[in-house]
Amino acid sequence: MNSYDHSSIEAKWQKQWDDAGIFKTNQNPTDKMYILVEFPYPSGNLHVGHWYAFAVTDIFARYMHHVGKDVFFPFGFDSFGLPAENAAIKRGLNPKDWTYSNIAHMQKQVKSMGTMIDWSTQVATSDPEYYRWTQWLFLQFYKKGLVTHEQSHVNWCPSCKTVLANEQLEAGLCERCSSVVEQKVMMQWNIKITQYADRLIDDLDDVAWPTHIKESQKNWIGRSHGTFFTFDIKDAEENIKVFTTRPDTFMGVTYVVIAPEHELIQELKSTISNWNEVEEYIERTNQKTNLDRQTNKQKTGVQLNGIKAIHPATKQEIPIFISDYVLASYGTGCVMAVPAHDERDFEFATLYNLPIVQVVEPAITSNTPSIINKKPYLDLSGHLINSGEFDSLPVSEAQEIITTRYGTKTTTYKLQDWSVSRQRYWGCPIPMIHCASCGVVPVPEQDLPVRLPDMDKIEIRDDGKSPLAHNTEWVTTTCPACGGSAQRETDTLDTFVDSSWYYMRYTDPVNESEFASADALRTFMPIDFYSGGSEHTNRHLLYARFFFKVMYDLGLVTQTEPFITRNNRGLILGPDGEKMSKSKGNVIDPDSVVETVGSDVVRSYLAFMGPYGEAGNYPWDPNGVVGIRRFFERVFALASRAGQNDSQQSLVALHTMLSKIHYDFEQLKFNTALSKLMICLNELEKHECSVKTLSQFLIPLNVFAPHVAQEIWEMIGFSGFVYHQKFPVADLGVLEGQSFKIMIQINGKTRFSHETSNSLSEADVLECIGGTDEYKKWVGDKKIIKTIYVKDRLLNIVVSE
Ligand code: ANZ
Ligand code: ZN
């Protein structure tokens, strides 16, 4: 019998592996390797992307296991969040029921992949046993002074009725529902991630991530070095502090601009004579997102009548404007405008007829005629003009001198503090209490977790408050400080808080006295390989690194970076080459493919589509699936006729594959690793092949197709689990004396070939062919310019004509 009945094989072996508990993590590893895939959100159904994430990473994990690593490969669910709440409201269900039934279903689906995941590690962030520690960590951050509760400018999604972090916007729209996001001021819980901005940049040197991921994080944090200058306001107490990266242009400042929502404007209210106009402009600004403020075509603004700023050096009076091209959230929220050397200032000055004073002269004037009044001169090369005592200084020197004289050096960041308050129900309750006499009081640690109450009716009202706010029974509590009546905080935490530390909980998932024991953390952290989606580069990865660093400072962990390597996966596209979507009708349902061709085929096909490590996007090809299926059927056929003896060719094929396949795995090229198995099978089919040789072939095959490999293992008379086999070591003795056919090319065209029984170096090949008639004919005494040698396959000789 050599048929490949995938359904029964998969059921049979999954049960046996489970019963034998073979995937249990070794708690005392000698050579641990922590392999992590970003945990899924329990949306209800596994899609091909989940398969690509978990099944293909399982291939890598199994390879590492077979070569002797003590692999730690856990799993869990990121199970709090808005989508569950929205789905539950839509279906009239409770978010908890909806979430946990999805978890049960998806767990079954993930199990169908036949992975080596240790299921005893499973955590779900919405379990009270988990979020108790999310709350505990929040309290440690609070004690360390990293949590604030304050009036903040926030992005408000009018449809989700909640606050969104900047990281949750896509082109100014809510990433979940694509509504236009509004700006609001609300009391918010913020975490001071900005205090870690430098370390979040500098420590990227310590991780082996792809450069583009590091660069992306650096740009997101957006560190820029510059200068603060302070402009006094005539006849007023207040002054205007600006941030600039071009202190050299100080003498070219012809006006200043303040962000419309800057608090200074309110303070100046009584001195501004056109307040109505100003107020109206502020209101219009509030309806715009930061993105359209930065990209809008036409500059707009209003001059603050009745007041003037004083230039610190010239003491000249210059006008003050508000304009939405200046953002309240960056730098100081105020800029010194230098229209001659800044594009936005130039546009604005042209529109409002403001003076444009050139203060930097390009080095070679003849090539850059009359820049001013046509476009600003942005370059840093040149020397100062129209700058009084600073005239003729080169730009860089002027920056130093002017900063020392009139300003202070500073560094600013684009990164903002992390607003973690969400006005929604299905999240981790923020463990804080509001007392009329004591103010904000943290919930004592022994009272954790603050449990999320069951609520059958989740109602999102227009008051901007969490549905929890309407659960009076839950809200009403006593103050831990004075014992008086008090109220619970009703905002819940952003789910990115939950997911900032889950990888640590995996190491010790049922610990009731700590978030994880120091011992478990020491054993398994840091993560050696982290696979995830590119959409998480600037959010989850940044938040998680930040969390880890704070925990390091709190003495809770001993390393400073959680993820040693990072692999951003690409996407699996529909058969039409487009992103899969219901509306395009190009969605591949993995369950139904598994049903018809088997899980091993799906795993292997996904690995075969292309290199895993290059974030490539690959279209699904039904023919490719059929090809993989046929490959396994052929292995079954070979098994039914494998005998006691091997021909030399079979041994050479096996050991060639065994000697070369490691490189592919190490490069995350599971596709070429699999094709080496296919090439090997071609040879084994053609020649006499023993069960012993076949059994050695099954071990690398087990990495891709564990059910097929295990079934054949048993079929040909071996006992136990393939999983327990070590990766066979290639016998290089076998490879000596095999035959190689080396194609000889002259200037890229194949002209003749050379057969040998040894693996040869380039010099050997040249020596062997040097005396042949073909060599004399094609090379003769022409000059050899260079040679290109592909070992054992090809030698290209480039000669001059
Ligand atoms: C004067 C100046 C002259 C500037 C010049 C540039 C060129 P990066 O490099 O991104 O850090 N700026 C400062 N705060 C701002 C805010 N809140 N909203 C909008 N723009 C702001 O940009 C720093 C520059 O962006 C600063 O340097 C400032 O304009 C502007 F020839 O000051 B500059
Ligand atoms: Zn109190």
PDB file of N, CA, C and O in Angstrom, residues 16 39 355 376 752 754:
ATOM      1  N   GLN A  16      -0.864  10.732  18.184  1.00  0.00           N
ATOM      2  CA  GLN A  16       0.257  10.037  18.834  1.00  0.00           C
ATOM      3  C   GLN A  16       1.296  11.019  19.393  1.00  0.00           C
ATOM      4  O   GLN A  16       1.832  10.808  20.480  1.00  0.00           O
ATOM      5  N   PHE A  39       1.871  36.732  17.876  1.00  0.00           N
ATOM      6  CA  PHE A  39       0.640  35.983  18.148  1.00  0.00           C
ATOM      7  C   PHE A  39      -0.559  36.612  17.439  1.00  0.00           C
ATOM      8  O   PHE A  39      -0.609  37.819  17.249  1.00  0.00           O
ATOM      9  N   PRO A 355       8.800  90.069   4.150  1.00  0.00           N
ATOM     10  CA  PRO A 355      10.165  90.213   3.618  1.00  0.00           C
ATOM     11  C   PRO A 355      10.928  88.880   3.569  1.00  0.00           C
ATOM     12  O   PRO A 355      10.755  88.023   4.439  1.00  0.00           O
ATOM     13  N   PRO A 376      13.596  79.169  -2.525  1.00  0.00           N
ATOM     14  CA  PRO A 376      14.540  79.304  -1.406  1.00  0.00           C
ATOM     15  C   PRO A 376      15.808  78.498  -1.663  1.00  0.00           C
ATOM     16  O   PRO A 376      15.781  77.495  -2.368  1.00  0.00           O
ATOM     17  N   PHE A 752      32.480  23.374 -24.680  1.00  0.00           N
ATOM     18  CA  PHE A 752      32.731  21.949 -24.476  1.00  0.00           C
ATOM     19  C   PHE A 752      32.567  21.643 -23.003  1.00  0.00           C
ATOM     20  O   PHE A 752      32.213  22.527 -22.221  1.00  0.00           O
ATOM     21  N   HIS A 754      33.864  18.994 -19.459  1.00  0.00           N
ATOM     22  CA  HIS A 754      34.931  18.154 -18.930  1.00  0.00           C
ATOM     23  C   HIS A 754      34.355  17.275 -17.825  1.00  0.00           C
ATOM     24  O   HIS A 754      33.729  17.764 -16.892  1.00  0.00           O
TER      25      HIS A 754
END
